[in-house]
XYZ file of N, CA and C in Angstrom:
426
model
N 0.902 -1.327 0.020
C 0.129 0.244 0.012
C 0.841 1.351 -0.015
N 0.335 2.195 -0.820
C 1.407 3.400 -0.585
C 1.164 4.565 0.441
N 1.633 5.597 0.668
C 1.653 6.163 1.512
C 0.806 6.838 1.797
N 0.164 7.346 0.297
C -1.282 8.317 0.510
C -1.994 7.466 0.858
N -2.245 6.458 0.500
C -3.322 5.407 1.331
C -3.115 5.298 2.494
N -2.184 4.763 3.006
C -1.926 4.838 4.210
C -2.305 6.001 5.029
N -2.025 7.200 4.594
C -2.233 8.470 5.500
C -3.678 8.662 5.637
N -4.463 8.205 4.134
C -5.772 8.597 4.241
C -6.408 7.505 5.257
N -6.313 6.175 5.251
C -6.511 5.276 6.443
C -6.365 5.493 7.816
N -5.125 5.907 8.080
C -4.687 6.572 9.845
C -5.755 7.660 9.876
N -5.656 8.757 9.101
C -6.531 9.697 9.441
C -7.980 9.309 9.500
N -8.547 8.918 8.741
C -10.166 8.335 8.518
C -10.335 7.271 9.869
N -9.205 6.770 10.673
C -9.348 5.954 11.764
C -9.207 6.341 13.264
N -8.977 7.602 13.054
C -9.301 8.549 14.358
C -10.634 8.891 14.606
N -10.941 8.849 15.637
C -12.147 10.079 16.075
C -12.311 11.143 15.527
N -13.998 11.358 15.204
C -13.975 12.307 14.619
C -13.476 13.728 14.591
N -13.476 14.470 15.904
C -13.187 15.704 16.247
C -11.527 15.281 15.630
N -10.891 14.846 16.507
C -9.170 14.635 15.722
C -8.810 13.984 14.429
N -9.602 13.430 13.642
C -9.690 13.255 12.418
C -10.113 14.122 11.638
N -10.730 15.308 11.890
C -10.969 16.337 11.023
C -9.945 17.220 11.074
N -9.135 17.274 12.296
C -7.830 18.286 12.162
C -6.814 17.649 11.997
N -7.014 16.273 11.865
C -5.700 15.819 11.028
C -5.739 15.932 9.549
N -6.745 15.686 9.212
C -6.835 16.064 7.383
C -6.705 17.271 7.357
N -7.256 18.447 8.113
C -7.001 19.687 7.891
C -5.449 20.145 8.199
N -4.656 19.975 8.796
C -3.023 19.900 9.246
C -2.679 19.176 8.001
N -2.960 17.608 7.606
C -2.219 17.406 6.343
C -2.858 18.092 4.976
N -3.792 18.339 4.904
C -4.343 19.443 3.563
C -3.267 20.514 3.688
N -3.130 21.227 4.618
C -2.400 22.285 5.012
C -0.566 21.956 4.865
N -0.298 21.260 5.549
C 0.963 20.588 5.467
C 1.447 20.233 3.775
N 0.466 19.665 2.764
C 0.607 19.811 1.526
C 0.783 20.867 0.685
N 0.102 22.073 1.158
C 0.107 23.116 0.808
C 1.813 23.862 1.341
N 2.212 24.055 2.573
C 3.271 24.609 2.795
C 4.478 23.807 1.914
N 4.327 22.585 1.680
C 5.303 21.565 1.390
C 5.007 21.402 -0.256
N 4.659 21.865 -1.260
C 4.378 21.652 -2.340
C 5.236 20.825 -3.017
N 4.751 19.379 -3.122
C 5.730 18.552 -3.941
C 6.370 17.399 -2.805
N 6.347 17.811 -2.127
C 7.375 17.029 -0.717
C 7.108 15.627 -0.655
N 8.061 14.837 -0.417
C 8.012 13.400 -0.007
C 7.123 13.436 1.179
N 6.438 12.105 1.071
C 5.046 12.047 2.101
C 5.752 10.578 2.590
N 5.617 10.708 3.450
C 6.053 9.486 4.300
C 4.661 9.160 5.563
N 4.647 7.211 5.390
C 4.019 7.043 6.441
C 4.562 5.902 7.572
N 4.862 6.359 8.698
C 5.348 5.225 9.848
C 4.086 4.427 10.624
N 4.322 3.303 10.288
C 2.766 2.990 11.212
C 3.123 2.749 12.439
N 4.342 2.869 12.895
C 4.898 2.659 15.036
C 5.320 1.971 15.207
N 5.590 0.671 14.241
C 5.906 -0.721 15.158
C 7.574 -1.119 14.083
N 8.353 -1.850 15.310
C 9.670 -1.715 14.450
C 9.728 -3.173 13.841
N 10.708 -3.537 13.907
C 11.271 -4.669 12.781
C 10.790 -6.087 13.303
N 10.086 -6.019 14.129
C 9.969 -7.378 14.799
C 8.152 -7.206 15.343
N 6.933 -6.049 14.544
C 6.223 -5.651 14.575
C 5.543 -5.405 15.388
N 6.475 -5.177 16.572
C 6.328 -4.612 18.112
C 5.826 -3.110 17.792
N 4.484 -2.566 18.562
C 4.047 -1.026 18.653
C 5.097 -0.374 19.677
N 6.269 0.709 19.081
C 6.926 1.085 19.728
C 6.807 2.739 19.864
N 6.220 3.605 19.146
C 5.455 4.762 18.653
C 4.141 4.799 18.092
N 3.767 6.032 18.357
C 2.122 6.244 17.395
C 2.418 6.590 16.043
N 1.870 6.260 15.160
C 2.430 6.580 13.841
C 2.280 7.593 13.486
N 2.768 7.543 12.336
C 3.122 9.072 12.154
C 3.206 9.434 10.783
N 3.093 10.433 10.032
C 2.590 11.240 8.577
C 3.937 12.018 8.957
N 4.700 11.867 7.752
C 5.680 12.532 7.718
C 6.004 13.631 6.132
N 6.556 14.769 5.990
C 6.732 15.349 5.071
C 8.112 15.810 4.830
N 8.570 16.151 3.374
C 10.036 16.359 3.511
C 10.981 15.390 3.054
N 12.253 15.709 3.210
C 13.594 14.692 3.397
C 14.143 15.519 3.552
N 15.462 15.406 4.580
C 16.341 15.482 5.232
C 17.273 14.108 5.352
N 19.004 14.409 5.431
C 19.881 13.333 5.710
C 20.120 13.764 7.180
N 19.832 12.662 8.114
C 20.191 13.031 9.913
C 21.373 12.165 9.696
N 22.677 12.688 10.477
C 23.629 12.355 10.993
C 23.330 12.172 11.899
N 24.248 10.656 12.645
C 23.882 10.403 13.901
C 25.302 10.585 14.531
N 25.434 10.636 16.195
C 26.426 10.573 16.985
C 27.308 10.063 15.948
N 27.346 8.552 16.087
C 28.406 7.256 15.157
C 28.749 8.076 13.836
N 28.330 8.758 13.414
C 28.890 9.277 12.106
C 27.656 8.622 10.622
N 26.966 7.891 10.837
C 26.075 7.068 10.404
C 24.710 8.204 9.628
N 24.094 7.960 8.620
C 23.448 8.730 7.821
C 22.284 7.697 7.785
N 20.993 8.891 7.829
C 19.417 8.273 7.211
C 19.002 9.565 6.812
N 17.992 8.829 5.991
C 16.967 9.945 5.278
C 15.904 10.036 6.121
N 15.556 11.024 6.227
C 14.024 11.301 7.054
C 13.280 12.266 6.543
N 12.035 12.065 7.165
C 11.071 13.394 7.186
C 11.571 14.574 7.737
N 11.246 15.934 7.643
C 11.208 16.879 8.376
C 10.364 17.522 9.570
N 9.048 17.055 8.610
C 8.049 17.612 9.624
C 7.454 16.036 9.791
N 6.962 15.813 10.986
C 5.271 14.895 11.110
C 4.715 14.887 11.828
N 3.609 14.302 11.785
C 2.006 14.831 12.090
C 1.415 13.476 12.648
N 1.118 13.826 14.165
C 0.696 12.079 14.794
C -0.523 12.657 15.487
N -1.320 11.940 15.736
C -1.960 11.256 16.582
C -1.465 11.185 18.146
N -2.359 11.531 19.114
C -1.803 10.912 20.660
C -2.954 10.840 21.484
N -2.550 10.411 22.419
C -3.602 10.264 23.480
C -4.803 11.426 23.755
N -4.381 12.548 23.981
C -4.505 13.696 24.471
C -5.310 14.750 23.271
N -4.545 14.404 22.192
C -4.715 15.517 20.873
C -3.690 14.899 19.722
N -3.328 16.192 19.352
C -2.074 15.698 18.145
C -0.583 16.387 18.047
N 0.420 15.860 17.942
C 1.760 16.336 17.779
C 2.198 16.687 16.463
N 2.885 18.002 16.454
C 3.446 18.486 15.245
C 5.076 18.137 15.721
N 6.074 17.179 14.873
C 7.355 16.939 14.981
C 7.918 18.157 14.378
N 9.015 18.741 14.369
C 10.019 19.327 13.830
C 11.401 19.153 13.880
N 11.967 17.988 13.006
C 12.894 17.113 13.417
C 14.327 17.884 12.835
N 15.263 17.568 13.156
C 16.539 17.757 12.617
C 17.208 19.136 12.891
N 16.696 19.628 13.867
C 17.412 21.277 13.791
C 18.173 20.805 14.921
N 19.299 22.090 14.781
C 20.972 21.378 15.301
C 20.571 21.664 17.092
N 19.637 22.884 17.133
C 19.506 23.957 18.982
C 18.422 22.884 19.092
N 18.410 22.182 20.079
C 17.441 21.703 20.798
C 16.491 22.294 21.903
N 17.174 23.775 21.774
C 16.533 24.748 22.657
C 15.447 25.793 21.917
N 15.835 25.462 20.253
C 15.400 27.168 19.340
C 13.816 26.592 19.379
N 13.292 25.531 19.306
C 12.226 25.668 19.168
C 11.281 26.051 20.176
N 11.464 25.694 21.223
C 10.638 26.071 22.841
C 11.076 27.146 22.989
N 12.340 27.891 22.758
C 12.260 29.665 23.125
C 11.765 30.501 22.391
N 11.654 29.722 21.120
C 11.215 31.256 19.883
C 9.728 31.261 19.560
N 9.475 29.770 20.053
C 7.926 29.743 19.870
C 6.608 28.963 20.937
N 7.248 29.152 21.739
C 6.757 28.669 23.445
C 5.501 29.425 23.882
N 5.545 30.682 23.724
C 5.253 31.809 24.516
C 3.918 32.586 23.280
N 4.318 32.007 21.921
C 3.509 32.583 20.969
C 2.787 31.761 20.155
N 2.612 30.465 20.598
C 2.083 29.304 20.127
C 0.274 29.134 20.700
N 0.112 29.653 22.026
C -1.016 29.267 22.382
C -1.073 28.251 23.368
N -1.833 27.568 23.586
C -2.236 26.332 24.631
C -1.386 25.294 23.829
N -0.095 24.879 24.121
C 1.008 23.826 23.441
C 1.615 23.378 24.586
N 2.403 22.734 24.529
C 3.341 21.905 25.129
C 4.919 21.780 24.379
N 5.584 22.638 23.992
C 6.426 22.733 23.498
C 7.805 21.874 23.958
N 8.581 20.775 23.378
C 9.880 20.670 23.428
C 11.134 20.773 22.563
N 12.160 20.089 22.435
C 13.204 20.247 21.741
C 12.961 19.993 20.077
N 12.192 19.201 19.938
C 11.582 18.948 18.355
C 10.078 18.298 18.232
N 9.168 19.180 19.314
C 7.600 18.214 19.632
C 6.300 19.317 19.908
N 5.720 19.903 19.132
C 4.310 20.675 19.473
C 3.306 19.812 19.763
N 2.828 19.788 21.028
C 1.592 18.979 21.536
C 0.552 19.979 21.990
N -0.555 19.301 21.493
C -1.741 20.404 21.971
C -2.936 19.385 21.632
N -4.198 19.987 22.289
C -5.383 19.291 22.168
C -6.093 19.197 21.544
N -6.055 20.507 20.704
C -7.086 21.093 19.412
C -6.637 22.475 18.893
N -6.877 22.282 17.388
C -6.155 23.691 16.533
C -7.013 25.043 16.950
N -7.698 24.511 17.770
C -8.549 26.075 18.308
C -7.862 26.708 19.488
N -7.275 25.781 19.836
C -6.120 26.243 21.082
C -4.649 26.903 20.644
N -4.699 26.755 19.260
C -3.463 27.861 18.677
C -3.541 28.734 17.980
N -2.229 29.554 17.973
C -2.227 30.245 16.774
C -1.376 29.463 15.705
N -2.646 29.611 14.797
C -1.993 28.709 13.202
C -1.038 29.545 12.755
N -0.953 30.726 12.300
C 0.355 31.432 12.183
C 1.377 31.080 12.886
N 1.005 31.037 13.902
C 3.058 30.901 14.870
C 3.110 29.418 14.306
N 2.208 28.783 14.432
C 2.576 26.763 13.674
C 3.310 27.064 12.558
N 2.436 27.582 11.737
C 2.844 27.581 10.439
C 4.304 28.181 10.252
N 4.691 29.362 11.063
C 5.685 29.772 10.645
C 7.033 28.862 11.646
N 6.859 28.302 12.507
C 7.555 27.422 13.594
C 7.976 26.171 12.306
N 6.792 25.615 11.319
C 7.141 24.857 10.665
C 7.851 25.002 9.512
N 7.838 26.124 8.854
C 8.665 26.771 8.062
C 9.827 26.889 8.189
N 10.201 27.705 9.648
C 11.590 27.594 10.322
C 11.965 26.624 10.000
N 11.587 25.637 10.870
C 11.996 24.128 10.535
C 12.910 23.111 9.346
N 11.762 23.819 8.600
C 11.911 23.259 7.203
C 13.446 24.121 6.709
N 13.128 25.148 6.661
C 14.454 26.007 6.347
C 15.787 25.377 6.767
N 15.532 25.218 8.091
C 16.775 24.808 9.105
C 17.172 23.361 8.405
N 16.559 22.760 7.952
C 17.085 21.347 7.813
C 16.692 20.747 6.289
N 16.462 21.554 5.466
C 16.696 21.483 3.751
C 18.228 21.451 3.725
N 18.444 20.124 3.139
C 20.261 19.849 2.922
C 20.305 20.245 1.648
């Protein structure tokens, strides 16, 4: 099954309120990152064990690990969680940047080194969320 079909099924599998917000975010991501590579991770490891929530990914970057190995991975991730939705902005070098730059402007959200977690879109300043996403993409474009 291709990524687009998996993404559609994942979004449709969520409760209605979360599903409609994920759909809106997905469509917005496709506008912000026109023509980007799309990913779908089902949250399972090689052994088939669930190790994370499923993720929709957008864009592509080369991540370099501490041991020097590299891996192609997405720049922006989107995932439903037990209390709402998470937007992952991956690969920025400064792990405090996202929180120090956007936390106080986003609205009701928890912001970590790479994740913006919120209960509902109505709780956020969507312009600031989009600014954070664009900023993350710019910083991680190889």
